[in-house]
CSV table of C-alpha atoms and ligand atoms in Angstrom, one decimal:
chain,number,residue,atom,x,y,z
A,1,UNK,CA,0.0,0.0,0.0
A,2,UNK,CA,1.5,3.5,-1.1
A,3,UNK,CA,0.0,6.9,0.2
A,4,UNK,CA,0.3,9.8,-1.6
A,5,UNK,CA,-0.4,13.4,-0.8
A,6,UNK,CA,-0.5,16.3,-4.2
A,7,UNK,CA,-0.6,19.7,-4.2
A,8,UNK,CA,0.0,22.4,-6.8
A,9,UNK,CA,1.5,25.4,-5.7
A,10,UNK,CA,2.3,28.7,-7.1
A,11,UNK,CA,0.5,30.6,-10.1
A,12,UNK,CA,-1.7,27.7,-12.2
A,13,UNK,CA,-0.4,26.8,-15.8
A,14,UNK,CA,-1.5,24.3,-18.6
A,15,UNK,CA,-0.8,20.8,-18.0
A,16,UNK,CA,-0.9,20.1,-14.0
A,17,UNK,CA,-4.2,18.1,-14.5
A,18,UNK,CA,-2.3,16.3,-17.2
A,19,UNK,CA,0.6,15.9,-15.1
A,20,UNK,CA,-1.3,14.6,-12.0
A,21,UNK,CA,-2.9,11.7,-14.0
A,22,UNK,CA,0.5,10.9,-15.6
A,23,UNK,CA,1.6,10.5,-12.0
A,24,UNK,CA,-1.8,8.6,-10.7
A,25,UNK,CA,-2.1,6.2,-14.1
A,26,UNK,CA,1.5,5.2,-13.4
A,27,UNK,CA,0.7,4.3,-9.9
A,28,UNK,CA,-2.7,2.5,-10.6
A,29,UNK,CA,-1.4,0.8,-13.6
A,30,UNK,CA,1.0,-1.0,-11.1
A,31,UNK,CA,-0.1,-4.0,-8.8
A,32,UNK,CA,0.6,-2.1,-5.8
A,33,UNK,CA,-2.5,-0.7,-4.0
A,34,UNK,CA,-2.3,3.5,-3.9
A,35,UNK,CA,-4.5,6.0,-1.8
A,36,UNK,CA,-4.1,9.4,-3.2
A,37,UNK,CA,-4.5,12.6,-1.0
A,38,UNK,CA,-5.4,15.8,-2.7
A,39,UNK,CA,-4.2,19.1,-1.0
A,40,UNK,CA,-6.8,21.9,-2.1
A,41,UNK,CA,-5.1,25.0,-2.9
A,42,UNK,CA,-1.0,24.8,-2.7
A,43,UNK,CA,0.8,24.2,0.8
A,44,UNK,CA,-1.9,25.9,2.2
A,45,UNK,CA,-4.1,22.7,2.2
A,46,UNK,CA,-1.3,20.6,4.1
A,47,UNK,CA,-0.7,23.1,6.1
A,48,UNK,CA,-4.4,23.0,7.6
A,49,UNK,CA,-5.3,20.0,6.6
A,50,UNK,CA,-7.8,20.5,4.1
A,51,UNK,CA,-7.8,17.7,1.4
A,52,UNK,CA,-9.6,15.3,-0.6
A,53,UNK,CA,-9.5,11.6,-1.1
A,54,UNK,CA,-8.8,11.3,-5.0
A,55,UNK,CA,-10.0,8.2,-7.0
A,56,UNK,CA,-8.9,7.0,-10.8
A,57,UNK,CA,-12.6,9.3,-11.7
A,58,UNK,CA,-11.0,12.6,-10.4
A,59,UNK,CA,-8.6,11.9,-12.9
A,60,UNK,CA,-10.5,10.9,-15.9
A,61,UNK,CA,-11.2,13.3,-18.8
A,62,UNK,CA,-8.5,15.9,-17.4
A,63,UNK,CA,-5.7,15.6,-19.9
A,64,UNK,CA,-7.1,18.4,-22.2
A,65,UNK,CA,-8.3,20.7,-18.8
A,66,UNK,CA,-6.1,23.6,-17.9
A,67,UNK,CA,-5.7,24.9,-14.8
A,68,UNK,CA,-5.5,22.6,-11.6
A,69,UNK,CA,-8.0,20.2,-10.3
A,70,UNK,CA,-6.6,20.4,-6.5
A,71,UNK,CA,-6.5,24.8,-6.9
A,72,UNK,CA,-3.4,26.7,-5.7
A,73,UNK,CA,-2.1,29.6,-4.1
A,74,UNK,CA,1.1,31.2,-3.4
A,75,UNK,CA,2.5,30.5,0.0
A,76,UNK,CA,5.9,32.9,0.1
A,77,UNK,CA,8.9,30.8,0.9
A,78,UNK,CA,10.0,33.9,2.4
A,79,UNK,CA,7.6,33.6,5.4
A,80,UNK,CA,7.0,29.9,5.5
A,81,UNK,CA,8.8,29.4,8.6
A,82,UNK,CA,7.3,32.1,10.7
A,83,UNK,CA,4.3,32.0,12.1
A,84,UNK,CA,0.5,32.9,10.5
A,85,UNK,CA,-1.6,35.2,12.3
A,86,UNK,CA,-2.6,32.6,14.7
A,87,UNK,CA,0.8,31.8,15.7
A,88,UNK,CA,0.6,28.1,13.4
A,89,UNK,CA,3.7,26.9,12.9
A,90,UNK,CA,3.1,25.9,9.6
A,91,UNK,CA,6.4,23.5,8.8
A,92,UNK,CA,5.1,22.3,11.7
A,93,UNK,CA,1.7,21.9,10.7
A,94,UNK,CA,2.9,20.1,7.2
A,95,UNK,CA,4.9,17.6,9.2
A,96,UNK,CA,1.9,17.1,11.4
A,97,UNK,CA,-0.8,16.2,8.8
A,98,UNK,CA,2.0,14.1,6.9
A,99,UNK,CA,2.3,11.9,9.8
A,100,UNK,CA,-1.0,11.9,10.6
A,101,UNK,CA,-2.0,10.5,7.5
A,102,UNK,CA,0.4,7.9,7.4
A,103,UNK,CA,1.5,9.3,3.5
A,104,UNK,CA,4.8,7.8,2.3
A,105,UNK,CA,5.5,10.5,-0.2
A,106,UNK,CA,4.5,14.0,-1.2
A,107,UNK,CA,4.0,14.6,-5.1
A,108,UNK,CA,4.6,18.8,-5.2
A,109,UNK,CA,3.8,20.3,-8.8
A,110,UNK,CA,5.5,23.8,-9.3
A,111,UNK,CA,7.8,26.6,-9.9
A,112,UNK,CA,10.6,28.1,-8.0
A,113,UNK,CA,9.1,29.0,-4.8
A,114,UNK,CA,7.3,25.7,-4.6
A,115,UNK,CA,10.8,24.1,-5.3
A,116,UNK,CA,11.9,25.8,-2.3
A,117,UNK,CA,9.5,24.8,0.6
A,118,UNK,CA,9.5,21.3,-1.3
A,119,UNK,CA,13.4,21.2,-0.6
A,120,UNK,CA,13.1,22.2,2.9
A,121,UNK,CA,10.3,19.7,3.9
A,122,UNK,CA,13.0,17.3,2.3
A,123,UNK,CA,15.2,18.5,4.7
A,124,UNK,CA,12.8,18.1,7.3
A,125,UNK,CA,12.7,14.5,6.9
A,126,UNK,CA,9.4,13.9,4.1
A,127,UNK,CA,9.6,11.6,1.3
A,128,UNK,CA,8.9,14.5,-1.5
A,129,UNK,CA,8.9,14.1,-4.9
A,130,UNK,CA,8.4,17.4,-7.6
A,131,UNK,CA,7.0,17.8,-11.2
A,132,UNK,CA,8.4,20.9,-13.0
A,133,UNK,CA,5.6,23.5,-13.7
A,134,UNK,CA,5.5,27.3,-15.0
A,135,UNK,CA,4.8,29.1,-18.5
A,136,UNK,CA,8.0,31.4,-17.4
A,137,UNK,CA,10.6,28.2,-18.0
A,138,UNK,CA,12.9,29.5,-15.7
A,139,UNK,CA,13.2,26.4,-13.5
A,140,UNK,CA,17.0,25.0,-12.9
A,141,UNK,CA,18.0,21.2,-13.4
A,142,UNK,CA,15.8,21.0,-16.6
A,143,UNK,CA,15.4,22.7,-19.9
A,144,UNK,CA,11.6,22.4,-20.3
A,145,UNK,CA,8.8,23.4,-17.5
A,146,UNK,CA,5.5,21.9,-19.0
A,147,UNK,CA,3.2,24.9,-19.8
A,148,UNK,CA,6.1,26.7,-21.0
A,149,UNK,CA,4.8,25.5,-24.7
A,150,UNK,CA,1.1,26.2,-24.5
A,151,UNK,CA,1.8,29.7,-23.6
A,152,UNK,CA,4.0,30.2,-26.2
A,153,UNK,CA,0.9,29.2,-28.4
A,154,UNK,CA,-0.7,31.7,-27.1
A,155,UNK,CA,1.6,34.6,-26.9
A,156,UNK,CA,2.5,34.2,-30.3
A,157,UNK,CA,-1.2,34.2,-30.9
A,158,UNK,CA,-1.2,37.5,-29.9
A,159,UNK,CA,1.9,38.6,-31.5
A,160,UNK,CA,0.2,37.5,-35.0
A,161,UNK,CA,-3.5,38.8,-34.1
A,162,UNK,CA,-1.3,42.4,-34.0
A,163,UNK,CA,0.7,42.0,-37.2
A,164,UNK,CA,-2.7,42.7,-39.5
A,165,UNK,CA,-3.8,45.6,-37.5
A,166,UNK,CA,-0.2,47.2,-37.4
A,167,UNK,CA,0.4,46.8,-41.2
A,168,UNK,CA,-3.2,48.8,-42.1
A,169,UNK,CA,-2.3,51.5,-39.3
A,170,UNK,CA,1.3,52.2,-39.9
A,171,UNK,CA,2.1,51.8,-36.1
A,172,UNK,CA,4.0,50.8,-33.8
A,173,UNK,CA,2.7,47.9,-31.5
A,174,UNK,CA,4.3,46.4,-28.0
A,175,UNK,CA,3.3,42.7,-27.2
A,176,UNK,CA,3.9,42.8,-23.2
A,177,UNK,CA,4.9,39.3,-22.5
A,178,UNK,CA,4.7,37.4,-18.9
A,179,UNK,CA,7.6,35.7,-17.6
A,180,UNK,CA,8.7,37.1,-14.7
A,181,UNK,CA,12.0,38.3,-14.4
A,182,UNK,CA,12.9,36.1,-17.2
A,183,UNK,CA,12.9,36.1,-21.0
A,184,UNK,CA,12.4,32.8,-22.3
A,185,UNK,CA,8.7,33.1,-23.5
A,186,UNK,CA,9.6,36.7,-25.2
A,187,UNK,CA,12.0,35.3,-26.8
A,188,UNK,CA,9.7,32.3,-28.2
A,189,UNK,CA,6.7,33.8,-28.6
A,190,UNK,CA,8.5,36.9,-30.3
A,191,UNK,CA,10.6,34.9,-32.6
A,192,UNK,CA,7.8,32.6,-33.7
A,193,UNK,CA,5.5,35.8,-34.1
A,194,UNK,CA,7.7,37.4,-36.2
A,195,UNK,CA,8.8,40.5,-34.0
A,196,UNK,CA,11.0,43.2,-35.0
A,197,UNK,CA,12.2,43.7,-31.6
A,198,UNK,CA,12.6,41.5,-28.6
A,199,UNK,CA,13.3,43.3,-24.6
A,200,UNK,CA,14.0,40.9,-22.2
A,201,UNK,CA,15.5,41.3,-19.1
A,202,UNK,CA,18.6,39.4,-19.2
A,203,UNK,CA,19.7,42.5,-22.0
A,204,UNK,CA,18.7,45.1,-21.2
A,205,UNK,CA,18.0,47.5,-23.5
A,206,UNK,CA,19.2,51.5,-25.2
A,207,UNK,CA,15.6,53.5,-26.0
A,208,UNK,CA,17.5,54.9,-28.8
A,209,UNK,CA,18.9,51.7,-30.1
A,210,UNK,CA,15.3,50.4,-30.0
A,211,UNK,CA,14.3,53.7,-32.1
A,212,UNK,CA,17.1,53.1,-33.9
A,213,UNK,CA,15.7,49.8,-35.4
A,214,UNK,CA,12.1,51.4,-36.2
A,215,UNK,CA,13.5,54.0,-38.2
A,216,UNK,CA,16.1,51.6,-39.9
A,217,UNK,CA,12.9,49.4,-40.8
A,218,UNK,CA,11.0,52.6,-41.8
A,219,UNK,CA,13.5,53.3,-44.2
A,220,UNK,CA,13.4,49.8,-45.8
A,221,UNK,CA,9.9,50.7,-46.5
A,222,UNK,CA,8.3,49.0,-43.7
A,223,UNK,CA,5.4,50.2,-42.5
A,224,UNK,CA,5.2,48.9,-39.2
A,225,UNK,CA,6.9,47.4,-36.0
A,226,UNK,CA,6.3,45.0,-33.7
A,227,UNK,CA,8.3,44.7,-30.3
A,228,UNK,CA,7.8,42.1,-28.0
A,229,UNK,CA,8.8,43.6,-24.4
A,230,UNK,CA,8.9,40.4,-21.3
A,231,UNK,CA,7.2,42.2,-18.6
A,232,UNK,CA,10.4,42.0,-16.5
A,233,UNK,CA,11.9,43.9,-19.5
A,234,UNK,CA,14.8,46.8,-17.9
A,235,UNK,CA,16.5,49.5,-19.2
A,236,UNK,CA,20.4,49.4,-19.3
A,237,UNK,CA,19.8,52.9,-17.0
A,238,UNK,CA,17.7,51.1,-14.6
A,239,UNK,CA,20.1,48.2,-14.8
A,240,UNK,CA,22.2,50.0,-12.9
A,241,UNK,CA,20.4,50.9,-10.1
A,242,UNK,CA,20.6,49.0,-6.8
A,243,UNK,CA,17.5,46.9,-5.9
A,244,UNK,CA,16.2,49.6,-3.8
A,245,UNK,CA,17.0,52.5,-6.1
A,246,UNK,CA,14.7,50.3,-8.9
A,247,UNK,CA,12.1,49.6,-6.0
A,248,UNK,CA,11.8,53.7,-5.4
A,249,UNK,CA,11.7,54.6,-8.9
A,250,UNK,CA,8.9,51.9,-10.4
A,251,UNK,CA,6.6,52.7,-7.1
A,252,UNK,CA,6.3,56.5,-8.5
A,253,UNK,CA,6.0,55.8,-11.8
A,254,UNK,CA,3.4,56.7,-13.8
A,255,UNK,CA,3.5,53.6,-16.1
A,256,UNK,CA,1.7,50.2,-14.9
A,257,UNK,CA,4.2,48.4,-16.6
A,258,UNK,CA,7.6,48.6,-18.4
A,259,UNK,CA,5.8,48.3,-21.8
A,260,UNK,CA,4.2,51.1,-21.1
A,261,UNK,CA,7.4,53.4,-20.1
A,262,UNK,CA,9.0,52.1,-23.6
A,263,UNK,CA,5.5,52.9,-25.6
A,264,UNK,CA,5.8,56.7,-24.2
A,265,UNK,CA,9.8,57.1,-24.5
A,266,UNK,CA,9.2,56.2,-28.4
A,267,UNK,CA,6.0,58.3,-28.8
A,268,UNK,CA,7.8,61.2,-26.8
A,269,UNK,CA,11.1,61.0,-29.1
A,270,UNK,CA,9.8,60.5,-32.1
A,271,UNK,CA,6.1,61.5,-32.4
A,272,UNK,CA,5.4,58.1,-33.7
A,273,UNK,CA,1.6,56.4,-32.7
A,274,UNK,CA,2.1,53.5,-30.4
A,275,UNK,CA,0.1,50.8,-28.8
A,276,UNK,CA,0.2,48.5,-25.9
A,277,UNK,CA,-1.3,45.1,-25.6
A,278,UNK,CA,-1.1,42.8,-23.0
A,279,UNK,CA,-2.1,39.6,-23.0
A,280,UNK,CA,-1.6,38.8,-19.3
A,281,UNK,CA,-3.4,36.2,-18.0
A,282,UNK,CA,-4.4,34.5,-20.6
A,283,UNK,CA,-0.7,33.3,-21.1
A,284,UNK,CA,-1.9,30.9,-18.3
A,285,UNK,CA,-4.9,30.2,-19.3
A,286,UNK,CA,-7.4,27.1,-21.6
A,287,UNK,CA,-6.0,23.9,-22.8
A,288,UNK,CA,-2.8,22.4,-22.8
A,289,UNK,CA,-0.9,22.2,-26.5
A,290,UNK,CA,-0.5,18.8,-27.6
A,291,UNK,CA,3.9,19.1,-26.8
A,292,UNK,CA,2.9,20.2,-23.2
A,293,UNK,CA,0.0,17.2,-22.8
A,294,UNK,CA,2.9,14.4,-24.0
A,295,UNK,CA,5.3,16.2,-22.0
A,296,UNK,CA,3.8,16.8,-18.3
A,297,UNK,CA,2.5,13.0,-18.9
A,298,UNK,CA,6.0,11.6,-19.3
A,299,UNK,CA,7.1,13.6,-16.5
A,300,UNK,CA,4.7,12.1,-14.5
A,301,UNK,CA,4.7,8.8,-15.5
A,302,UNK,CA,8.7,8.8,-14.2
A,303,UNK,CA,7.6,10.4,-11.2
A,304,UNK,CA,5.0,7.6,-10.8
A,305,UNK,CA,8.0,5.1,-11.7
A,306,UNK,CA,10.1,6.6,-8.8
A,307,UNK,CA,7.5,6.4,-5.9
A,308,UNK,CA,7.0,3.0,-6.9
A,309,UNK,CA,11.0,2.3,-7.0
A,310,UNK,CA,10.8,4.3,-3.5
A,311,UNK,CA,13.2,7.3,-4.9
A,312,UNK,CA,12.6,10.7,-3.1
A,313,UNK,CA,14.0,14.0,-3.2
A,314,UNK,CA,14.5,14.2,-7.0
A,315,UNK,CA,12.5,16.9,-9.5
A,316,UNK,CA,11.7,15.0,-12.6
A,317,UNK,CA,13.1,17.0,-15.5
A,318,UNK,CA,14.2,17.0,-19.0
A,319,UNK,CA,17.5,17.6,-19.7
A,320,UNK,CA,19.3,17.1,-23.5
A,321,UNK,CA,16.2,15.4,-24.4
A,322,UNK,CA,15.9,12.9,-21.9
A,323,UNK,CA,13.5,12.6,-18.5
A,324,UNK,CA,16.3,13.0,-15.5
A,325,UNK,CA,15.9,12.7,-12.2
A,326,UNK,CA,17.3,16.0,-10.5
A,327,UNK,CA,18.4,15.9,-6.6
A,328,UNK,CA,15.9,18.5,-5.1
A,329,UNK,CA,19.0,20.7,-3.0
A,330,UNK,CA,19.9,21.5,-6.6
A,331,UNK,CA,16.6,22.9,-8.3
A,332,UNK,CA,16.2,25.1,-5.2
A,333,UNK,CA,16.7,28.3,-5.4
A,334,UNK,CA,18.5,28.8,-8.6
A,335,UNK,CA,17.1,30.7,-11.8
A,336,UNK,CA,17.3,29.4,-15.3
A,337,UNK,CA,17.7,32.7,-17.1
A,338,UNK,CA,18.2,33.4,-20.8
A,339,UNK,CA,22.3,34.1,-21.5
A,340,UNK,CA,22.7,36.7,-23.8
A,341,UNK,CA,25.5,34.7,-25.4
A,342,UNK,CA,23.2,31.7,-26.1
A,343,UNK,CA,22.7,30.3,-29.6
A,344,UNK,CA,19.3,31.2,-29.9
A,345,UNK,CA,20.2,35.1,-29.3
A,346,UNK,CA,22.8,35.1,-31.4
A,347,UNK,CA,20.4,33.5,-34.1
A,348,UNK,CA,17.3,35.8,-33.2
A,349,UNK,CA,20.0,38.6,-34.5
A,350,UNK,CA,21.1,36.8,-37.5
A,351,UNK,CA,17.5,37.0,-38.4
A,352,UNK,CA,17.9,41.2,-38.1
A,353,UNK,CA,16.3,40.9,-34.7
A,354,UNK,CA,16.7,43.8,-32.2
A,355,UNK,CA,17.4,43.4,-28.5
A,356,UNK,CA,18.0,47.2,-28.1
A,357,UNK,CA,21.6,46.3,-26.8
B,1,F6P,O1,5.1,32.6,-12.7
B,1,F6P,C1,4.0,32.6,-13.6
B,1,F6P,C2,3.5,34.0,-13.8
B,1,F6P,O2,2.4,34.0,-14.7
B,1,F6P,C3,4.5,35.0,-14.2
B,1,F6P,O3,4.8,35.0,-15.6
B,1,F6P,C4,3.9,36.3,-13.8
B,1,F6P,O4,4.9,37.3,-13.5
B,1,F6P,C5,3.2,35.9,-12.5
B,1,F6P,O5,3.0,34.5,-12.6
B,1,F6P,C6,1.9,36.5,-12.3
B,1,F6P,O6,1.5,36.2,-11.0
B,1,F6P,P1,0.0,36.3,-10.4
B,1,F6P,O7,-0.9,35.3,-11.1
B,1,F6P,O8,0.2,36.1,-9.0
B,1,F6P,O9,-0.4,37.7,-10.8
């Protein structure tokens, strides 16, 4: 008999549901006899116990389903060890219900946060293994999150829905790009939408070497551009700045968002109409694309291979195109980020791409 506690933690992306029943079809598919605990809504639900008994139905007919089946919520690493507001221990608490409920493992889908509580309750002594989840990419230990793909899709989607309406208006158009403070879906979704210029935060970028480019273009007869800016997108000035210099300056700025300070700085030095669009949320958002559905299934059908082979404190994640097994104290708290010297950047400005650098 196995007993297994999930959660999903951190912001929701395509292919957890698929993920989960990658995980649960593994385990059922086996002759060993599994009970599966469901944490509602991230940590939160081990941490007061608030969970569901799962069965093979809850996992039917939830390959194709975005979001998560079991909710989530963010639960700050930063703060995990002190108390809530009614002095809960919660690594306490998480122990606690572990025991109490006899589970021999923990499965944890998420991001880098997630990665970090799941390494410490490691640390504390739990049987945890993690599944790697987040449109941004920007996990360490693989090269592929799974929903990383299907918001691509949809980014891109947007990228190409602006192309028709920028070429009739003569314009300008930003593409504001999630990601946190990471490029890897502006990148993507900017390359396969066909974008003139590509901000990301990794390089940061020269106003005037972006204005630079739409003139260039302009004089090649081009009628528009197109710039895809990753919402952690910084200017070399601001790069600069110490964290708490960059905290001051964003919290009076006028702008809601970098894309918007680049829109104006164009507009204001060359006249030039420009519009923002931003696609936010829905970056995160329907089904999963087909590569994410295969993907977040083979990841957890090795993560349901390594509870039944009794392996804990790994990350299942892809590395060189293979399914690896990661040790957990190396995923956490590292940041894949986008190197400016990478291939891919260096191709991107092959293709006359702009980084503004
Ligand atoms: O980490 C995924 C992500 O969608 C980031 O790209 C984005 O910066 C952030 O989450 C948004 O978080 P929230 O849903 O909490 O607003």
């Amino acid at each position: 008999m196995k007993r297994i506690g999930m959660l999903t933690s951190g912001g929701d992306c395509q292919a957890l549901n698929a993920a989960m029943r990658g995980v649960v079809k593994t385990l059922f598919n086996s002759k060993t006899d599994v009970e599966i605990y469901g944490f509602l809504d991230g940590y939160r639900g081990l941490i007061y116990s608030k969970f569901q008994m799962l069965t093979g139905k809850d996992f039917s007919g939830i390959l194709t389903k975005g979001g998560t089946i079991l909710g989530t919520s963010r639960t700050p690493f930063k703060t995990i060890q002190d108390p809530d507001e009614n002095g809960i221990n919660r690594v306490e608490a998480m122990k606690q219900n572990y025991y109490k409920l006899q589970l021999d493992c923990l499965v944890i889908l998420g991001g880098n946060g997630t990665h970090k509580t799941a390494n410490l309750l490691r640390q504390q002594g739990l049987n945890v293994v993690t599944l790697p989840k987040t449109i941004d990419n920007d996990l360490w230990g693989t090269d592929m999150t799974f929903g990383f793909q299907s918001a691509v899709n949809i980014a891109t989607d947007a990228i190409d829905c602006i192309h028709t309406t920028a070429a009739s208006h003569n314009r300008v158009f930003i593409v504001e790009v999630m990601g946190h403070k990471v490029g890897w879906l502006t990148l993507n979704a900017g390359m396969a939408g066909g974008a003139d210029i590509i901000l990301i935060p990794e390089i940061p970028y020269d106003i005037d070497k972006v204005i630079n480019k739409i003139e260039e273009r302009e004089q090649r007869g081009s009628r528009f551009t197109i710039i895809a800016v990753a919402e952690g997108a910084i200017s070399k000035a601001d790069a600069k700045l110490s964290k708490k210099e960059l905290k001051k300056k964003l919290e009076k700025s006028p702008y809601p968002s970098v894309s918007y300070e680049v829109a104006a700085a164009i507009q204001k030095k060359t006249g030039r109409e420009v519009r923002v669009t931003v696609p936010g949320h829905m970056q995160r958002g329907g089904s999963p694309c087909p590569y994410d559905r295969v993907f977040a299934s083979r990841l957890g059908a090795e993560a349901g291979k390594m509870i039944l082979d009794d392996q804990y404190g790994f990350m299942v994640g892809y590395k060189n195109r293979e399914i690896v097994r990661v040790p957990l104290e190396d995923v956490a708290g590292k940041l894949k980020t986008v190197e400016p010297n990478a291939t891919i950047v260096h191709e991107a400005k092959l293709l006359g791409i702009s980084f503004g650098d």
